[in-house]
N, CA, C and O of each residue as an XYZ file, in Angstrom:
492
protein
N     -13.824     11.980      8.960
C     -13.264     11.484      7.718
C     -11.753     11.396      7.828
O     -11.106     12.177      8.526
N     -11.229     10.439      7.130
C      -9.787     10.288      7.035
C      -9.380     10.553      5.600
O     -10.019     10.072      4.664
N      -8.318     11.316      5.431
C      -7.747     11.522      4.110
C      -6.398     10.819      4.048
O      -5.593     10.884      4.977
N      -6.180     10.153      2.936
C      -4.928      9.430      2.718
C      -4.232     10.001      1.489
O      -4.863     10.208      0.453
N      -2.950     10.252      1.603
C      -2.165     10.783      0.493
C      -0.935      9.916      0.295
O      -0.100      9.783      1.190
N      -0.833      9.325     -0.893
C       0.335      8.521     -1.226
C       1.409      9.393     -1.868
O       1.114     10.388     -2.529
N       2.645      8.999     -1.660
C       3.768      9.677     -2.305
C       4.923      8.694     -2.414
O       4.897      7.613     -1.824
N       5.932      9.085     -3.173
C       7.132      8.268     -3.279
C       7.264      7.496     -4.574
O       8.285      6.850     -4.812
N       6.241      7.554     -5.417
C       6.328      6.866     -6.691
C       7.276      7.579     -7.638
O       7.775      8.666     -7.344
N       7.514      6.949     -8.780
C       8.384      7.564     -9.769
C       8.800      6.567    -10.817
O       8.289      5.448    -10.881
N       9.745      6.995    -11.646
C      10.293      6.148    -12.700
C      11.630      5.597    -12.227
O      12.541      6.356    -11.896
N      11.743      4.284    -12.198
C      12.979      3.629    -11.757
C      13.331      2.526    -12.747
O      12.548      2.188    -13.634
N      14.520      1.979    -12.575
C      14.949      0.873    -13.413
C      14.700     -0.455    -12.693
O      14.583     -0.506    -11.469
N      14.626     -1.508    -13.473
C      14.465     -2.832    -12.890
C      15.594     -3.109    -11.905
O      16.762     -2.834    -12.182
N      15.227     -3.652    -10.763
C      16.187     -3.931     -9.711
C      16.297     -2.847     -8.659
O      16.866     -3.068     -7.590
N      15.757     -1.676     -8.955
C      15.815     -0.569     -7.998
C      14.797     -0.777     -6.871
O      14.003     -1.717     -6.870
N      14.866      0.142     -5.927
C      13.954      0.117     -4.775
C      13.195      1.439     -4.681
O      13.658      2.477     -5.155
N      12.042      1.375     -4.072
C      11.251      2.569     -3.782
C      10.590      2.389     -2.421
O      10.306      1.272     -1.988
N      10.357      3.510     -1.767
C       9.550      3.498     -0.552
C       8.347      4.406     -0.786
O       8.496      5.612     -0.984
N       7.175      3.823     -0.759
C       5.949      4.586     -0.888
C       5.437      4.955      0.502
O       5.532      4.172      1.447
N       4.899      6.149      0.599
C       4.333      6.624      1.858
C       2.835      6.811      1.721
O       2.338      7.198      0.663
N       2.134      6.537      2.786
C       0.701      6.767      2.869
C       0.474      7.588      4.123
O       0.462      7.057      5.234
N       0.294      8.887      3.938
C       0.132      9.802      5.063
C      -1.345     10.046      5.318
O      -2.098     10.369      4.399
N      -1.751      9.892      6.557
C      -3.153     10.059      6.938
C      -3.360     11.374      7.666
O      -2.519     11.799      8.459
N      -4.479     12.006      7.391
C      -4.908     13.187      8.136
C      -6.380     13.024      8.484
O      -7.104     12.246      7.862
N      -6.797     13.768      9.482
C      -8.195     13.727      9.876
C      -8.491     12.740     10.986
O      -9.340     13.001     11.838
N      -7.806     11.616     10.986
C      -7.948     10.621     12.038
C      -6.608      9.941     12.241
O      -5.744      9.950     11.365
N      -6.459      9.361     13.399
C      -5.240      8.606     13.658
C      -5.313      7.265     12.931
O      -6.302      6.539     13.028
N      -4.258      6.960     12.211
C      -4.224      5.701     11.475
C      -3.842      4.533     12.379
O      -3.847      3.383     11.942
N      -3.513      4.820     13.625
C      -3.002      3.783     14.516
C      -4.026      2.695     14.824
O      -3.649      1.578     15.180
N      -5.305      3.002     14.693
C      -6.341      2.006     14.990
C      -6.989      1.441     13.744
O      -8.060      0.839     13.812
N      -6.343      1.633     12.608
C      -6.873      1.164     11.341
C      -5.935      0.126     10.722
O      -4.714      0.221     10.842
N      -6.522     -0.846     10.069
C      -5.749     -1.688      9.177
C      -5.534     -0.923      7.873
O      -6.443     -0.257      7.376
N      -4.346     -1.022      7.336
C      -4.017     -0.304      6.100
C      -3.532     -1.300      5.052
O      -2.652     -2.121      5.314
N      -4.100     -1.215      3.903
C      -3.700     -2.080      2.798
C      -3.180     -1.266      1.634
O      -3.586     -0.125      1.412
N      -2.278     -1.874      0.903
C      -1.799     -1.293     -0.357
C      -2.344     -2.141     -1.502
O      -2.309     -3.371     -1.466
N      -2.844     -1.451     -2.508
C      -3.335     -2.079     -3.724
C      -2.630     -1.440     -4.907
O      -2.025     -0.374     -4.782
N      -2.711     -2.093     -6.045
C      -2.144     -1.501     -7.254
C      -3.031     -1.829     -8.442
O      -3.760     -2.820     -8.455
N      -2.941     -0.966     -9.432
C      -3.713     -1.172    -10.656
C      -2.864     -0.787    -11.849
O      -2.439      0.359    -11.990
N      -2.629     -1.759    -12.699
C      -1.886     -1.530    -13.932
C      -2.873     -1.217    -15.054
O      -4.046     -1.579    -14.958
N      -2.423     -0.559    -16.103
C      -3.328     -0.224    -17.217
C      -3.998     -1.465    -17.785
O      -3.337     -2.456    -18.097
N      -5.313     -1.399    -17.915
C      -6.065     -2.493    -18.490
C      -6.280     -3.674    -17.563
O      -6.819     -4.700    -17.979
N      -5.864     -3.539    -16.308
C      -6.008     -4.643    -15.356
C      -6.834     -4.204    -14.158
O      -7.007     -3.013    -13.900
N      -7.333     -5.184    -13.441
C      -8.100     -4.884    -12.249
C      -7.167     -4.529    -11.093
O      -5.992     -4.897    -11.077
N      -7.724     -3.808    -10.138
C      -6.966     -3.465     -8.947
C      -6.659     -4.744     -8.166
O      -7.535     -5.590     -7.985
N      -5.421     -4.881     -7.709
C      -5.034     -6.078     -6.966
C      -4.364     -5.703     -5.660
O      -3.732     -4.655     -5.529
N      -4.525     -6.592     -4.708
C      -3.957     -6.401     -3.389
C      -2.450     -6.633     -3.427
O      -1.967     -7.554     -4.085
N      -1.710     -5.777     -2.706
C      -0.256     -5.928     -2.596
C       0.092     -6.499     -1.221
O       0.601     -7.615     -1.119
N      -0.176     -5.755     -0.201
C       0.012     -6.227      1.163
C      -0.586     -5.244      2.141
O      -0.956     -4.133      1.761
N      -0.685     -5.646      3.409
C      -1.309     -4.782      4.385
C      -0.748     -4.992      5.770
O       0.015     -5.926      6.019
N      -1.133     -4.119      6.655
C      -0.667     -4.188      8.034
C      -1.847     -3.958      8.953
O      -2.643     -3.041      8.750
N      -1.950     -4.802      9.969
C      -3.038     -4.680     10.931
C      -2.839     -3.466     11.833
O      -1.753     -2.888     11.873
N      -3.867     -3.091     12.540
C      -3.797     -1.863     13.322
C      -2.703     -1.934     14.372
O      -2.076     -0.919     14.672
N      -2.461     -3.106     14.935
C      -1.440     -3.205     15.972
C      -0.049     -3.369     15.377
O       0.946     -3.393     16.100
N       0.012     -3.483     14.039
C       1.306     -3.552     13.370
C       1.971     -4.891     13.453
O       3.068     -5.078     12.925
N       1.307     -5.853     14.126
C       1.961     -7.118     14.395
C       1.757     -8.178     13.345
O       2.347     -9.254     13.446
N       0.947     -7.920     12.345
C       0.705     -8.964     11.350
C       0.488     -8.347      9.992
O      -0.118     -7.284      9.857
N       0.986     -9.024      9.003
C       0.779     -8.595      7.636
C       0.554     -9.837      6.796
O       0.948    -10.933      7.193
N      -0.064     -9.683      5.658
C      -0.032    -10.789      4.726
C       0.066    -10.227      3.323
O      -0.177     -9.042      3.095
N       0.422    -11.086      2.390
C       0.967    -10.622      1.137
C       0.187    -11.109     -0.069
O      -0.413    -12.184     -0.054
N       0.211    -10.279     -1.131
C      -0.075    -10.799     -2.448
C       1.135    -11.621     -2.854
O       2.256    -11.260     -2.496
N       0.958    -12.691     -3.574
C       2.046    -13.630     -3.842
C       3.266    -12.968     -4.461
O       4.393    -13.339     -4.132
N       3.077    -12.018     -5.332
C       4.208    -11.424     -6.039
C       5.065    -10.562     -5.123
O       6.203    -10.233     -5.457
N       4.507    -10.192     -3.952
C       5.228     -9.291     -3.050
C       6.169    -10.036     -2.107
O       7.068     -9.434     -1.519
N       5.967    -11.326     -1.965
C       6.756    -12.091     -1.003
C       8.229    -12.008     -1.319
O       8.650    -12.237     -2.452
N       9.009    -11.679     -0.304
C      10.453    -11.612     -0.446
C      10.964    -10.321     -1.046
O      12.171    -10.081     -1.037
N      10.088     -9.485     -1.566
C      10.524     -8.228     -2.185
C       9.961     -6.997     -1.503
O      10.625     -5.963     -1.432
N       8.748     -7.101     -1.006
C       8.072     -5.943     -0.414
C       7.921     -6.142      1.089
O       7.718     -7.259      1.565
N       8.022     -5.057      1.815
C       7.698     -5.064      3.235
C       6.856     -3.838      3.543
O       6.788     -2.892      2.759
N       6.222     -3.880      4.700
C       5.338     -2.786      5.095
C       5.644     -2.405      6.530
O       5.990     -3.256      7.349
N       5.515     -1.139      6.826
C       5.747     -0.678      8.193
C       4.840      0.510      8.462
O       4.286      1.106      7.538
N       4.697      0.842      9.714
C       3.888      2.011     10.057
C       4.589      2.814     11.139
O       5.268      2.263     12.005
N       4.412      4.096     11.072
C       4.935      5.022     12.071
C       3.737      5.795     12.598
O       3.297      6.771     11.990
N       3.217      5.353     13.724
C       2.004      5.985     14.245
C       2.254      7.425     14.677
O       1.344      8.252     14.628
N       3.454      7.726     15.090
C       3.765      9.103     15.478
C       3.667     10.037     14.274
O       3.277     11.197     14.406
N       4.026      9.519     13.100
C       3.938     10.303     11.872
C       2.603     10.099     11.163
O       2.331     10.744     10.150
N       1.766      9.199     11.696
C       0.476      8.878     11.079
C       0.655      8.437      9.630
O      -0.088      8.847      8.738
N       1.654      7.595      9.422
C       2.045      7.208      8.069
C       2.335      5.712      8.017
O       2.867      5.121      8.957
N       1.966      5.128      6.887
C       2.294      3.732      6.599
C       3.174      3.713      5.365
O       2.951      4.468      4.418
N       4.171      2.848      5.381
C       5.141      2.780      4.296
C       5.087      1.421      3.609
O       4.861      0.389      4.241
N       5.301      1.454      2.300
C       5.482      0.233      1.520
C       6.884      0.274      0.943
O       7.209      1.141      0.133
N       7.703     -0.663      1.363
C       9.079     -0.735      0.905
C       9.152     -1.783     -0.190
O       8.816     -2.948      0.026
N       9.591     -1.361     -1.359
C       9.627     -2.258     -2.511
C      11.060     -2.394     -3.002
O      11.718     -1.405     -3.324
N      11.526     -3.621     -3.053
C      12.875     -3.921     -3.517
C      12.819     -4.788     -4.765
O      11.796     -5.401     -5.073
N      13.936     -4.825     -5.473
C      14.062     -5.675     -6.667
C      12.875     -5.487     -7.600
O      12.244     -6.451     -8.035
N      12.587     -4.236     -7.895
C      11.416     -3.936     -8.714
C      11.558     -4.495    -10.124
O      12.648     -4.554    -10.694
N      10.414     -4.901    -10.659
C      10.345     -5.497    -11.986
C       9.420     -4.654    -12.859
O       8.558     -3.944    -12.340
N       9.588     -4.724    -14.185
C       8.676     -3.966    -15.053
C       7.201     -4.301    -14.794
O       6.337     -3.439    -14.951
N       6.914     -5.526    -14.405
C       5.516     -5.904    -14.133
C       4.969     -5.296    -12.848
O       3.783     -5.438    -12.550
N       5.822     -4.621    -12.086
C       5.350     -3.880    -10.913
C       4.809     -2.501    -11.287
O       4.281     -1.785    -10.436
N       4.941     -2.135    -12.549
C       4.441     -0.841    -13.008
C       2.937     -0.754    -12.814
O       2.185     -1.592    -13.312
N       2.509      0.264    -12.088
C       1.091      0.423    -11.762
C       0.911      1.709    -10.969
O       1.878      2.354    -10.565
N      -0.340      2.060    -10.760
C      -0.672      3.076     -9.772
C      -0.890      2.341     -8.447
O      -1.642      1.369     -8.376
N      -0.226      2.821     -7.415
C      -0.312      2.195     -6.100
C      -1.196      3.047     -5.185
O      -1.016      4.259     -5.066
N      -2.138      2.388     -4.556
C      -3.096      3.043     -3.672
C      -2.972      2.478     -2.261
O      -2.714      1.289     -2.077
N      -3.157      3.334     -1.283
C      -3.316      2.831      0.075
C      -4.769      3.041      0.494
O      -5.460      3.933      0.002
N      -5.202      2.197      1.411
C      -6.580      2.232      1.873
C      -6.619      1.836      3.336
O      -5.748      1.107      3.811
N      -7.626      2.314      4.053
C      -7.729      2.044      5.485
C      -9.129      1.573      5.836
O     -10.122      2.026      5.268
N      -9.181      0.651      6.786
C     -10.469      0.252      7.334
C     -10.316     -0.055      8.815
O      -9.246     -0.449      9.279
N     -11.393      0.130      9.535
C     -11.350      0.079     10.992
C     -11.440     -1.335     11.538
O     -11.156     -1.575     12.711
N     -11.838     -2.276     10.678
C     -12.207     -3.590     11.199
C     -11.088     -4.621     11.092
O     -10.500     -5.012     12.100
N     -10.801     -5.051      9.892
C      -9.908     -6.182      9.723
C      -8.908     -5.914      8.620
O      -9.131     -5.097      7.728
N      -7.814     -6.620      8.708
C      -6.877     -6.611      7.603
C      -7.435     -7.527      6.516
O      -7.732     -8.693      6.777
N      -7.573     -7.014      5.326
C      -8.265     -7.740      4.268
C      -7.576     -7.517      2.933
O      -6.938     -6.487      2.719
N      -7.707     -8.481      2.043
C      -7.198     -8.319      0.689
C      -8.323     -7.977     -0.284
O      -8.138     -8.040     -1.500
N      -9.470     -7.620      0.244
C     -10.628     -7.281     -0.584
C     -10.824     -5.775     -0.582
O     -11.027     -5.171      0.472
N     -10.764     -5.177     -1.741
C     -10.820     -3.723     -1.830
C     -12.102     -3.150     -1.237
O     -12.071     -2.077     -0.634
N     -13.208     -3.832     -1.395
C     -14.485     -3.304     -0.911
C     -14.575     -3.280      0.615
O     -15.494     -2.674      1.165
N     -13.648     -3.919      1.296
C     -13.633     -3.875      2.764
C     -13.057     -2.572      3.300
O     -13.147     -2.299      4.497
N     -12.475     -1.778      2.433
C     -11.789     -0.569      2.876
C     -12.664      0.660      2.707
O     -13.369      0.826      1.712
N     -12.591      1.511      3.715
C     -13.460      2.691      3.768
C     -12.826      3.914      3.119
O     -13.480      4.660      2.390
N     -11.555      4.102      3.394
C     -10.867      5.320      2.947
C      -9.770      4.952      1.963
O      -9.056      3.965      2.142
N      -9.650      5.770      0.914
C      -8.677      5.528     -0.141
C      -7.922      6.799     -0.472
O      -8.462      7.903     -0.398
N      -6.658      6.621     -0.840
C      -5.903      7.724     -1.390
C      -6.087      7.814     -2.893
O      -6.790      7.003     -3.495
N      -5.447      8.810     -3.492
C      -5.577      9.044     -4.931
C      -4.576      8.232     -5.746
O      -4.721      8.112     -6.962
N      -3.582      7.683     -5.099
C      -2.625      6.842     -5.798
C      -1.344      7.555     -6.170
O      -1.303      8.779     -6.294
N      -0.302      6.764     -6.344
C       0.978      7.279     -6.811
C       1.497      6.324     -7.892
O       1.438      5.103     -7.746
N       2.000      6.908     -8.967
C       2.427      6.112    -10.121
C       3.833      5.548     -9.891
O       4.755      6.267     -9.506
N       3.967      4.266    -10.135
C       5.275      3.610    -10.125
C       5.500      3.034    -11.521
O       4.689      2.258    -12.027
N       6.606      3.425    -12.124
C       6.955      2.919    -13.444
C       8.354      2.318    -13.373
O       9.309      2.975    -12.960
N       8.455      1.062    -13.781
C       9.731      0.356    -13.728
C      10.149      0.028    -15.154
O       9.456     -0.702    -15.862
N      11.275      0.567    -15.563
C      11.775      0.310    -16.912
C      12.727     -0.878    -16.908
O      13.389     -1.161    -15.909
N      12.780     -1.557    -18.029
C      13.636     -2.757    -18.119
C      15.040     -2.407    -18.577
O      15.886     -3.292    -18.705
C-alpha cells in the first residue's frame, strides 16, 4: 500500500503563491503517475494537473495553464504543486493521487489518494 499525505495549504490572498506537497510512504512514488485534483464546496472533484512517472510530461486542467506547475523529487518521495497568481475561485480542498499505469485526468483511474489539504484564497 501507498500512503499519500498532502500539506502546504492555507489561507492566502488573491495573487499569492502556494506550494503544495504530496509525500508518499509505503512505496516509491518514482514509478507512479501522480495527479492533483481539487474539490470546492458544492462542486465535483476536478483535475488540476499531473506528472508522469518519468517526470517528462504533464498536462493541465485549463484553469491551471500559465499559473500552476508540477514537479517531483524522487529522492524525497514527494510531488509538488506550485500555484501562482491564486484566485478566489481556486479555493478548494486539493488532493493528490497516484496510479501505476498512466497519467490521467480521470479520478477513477487513480489507486491511492491522500486526505487533502485546504486552500482558501481571499479577495
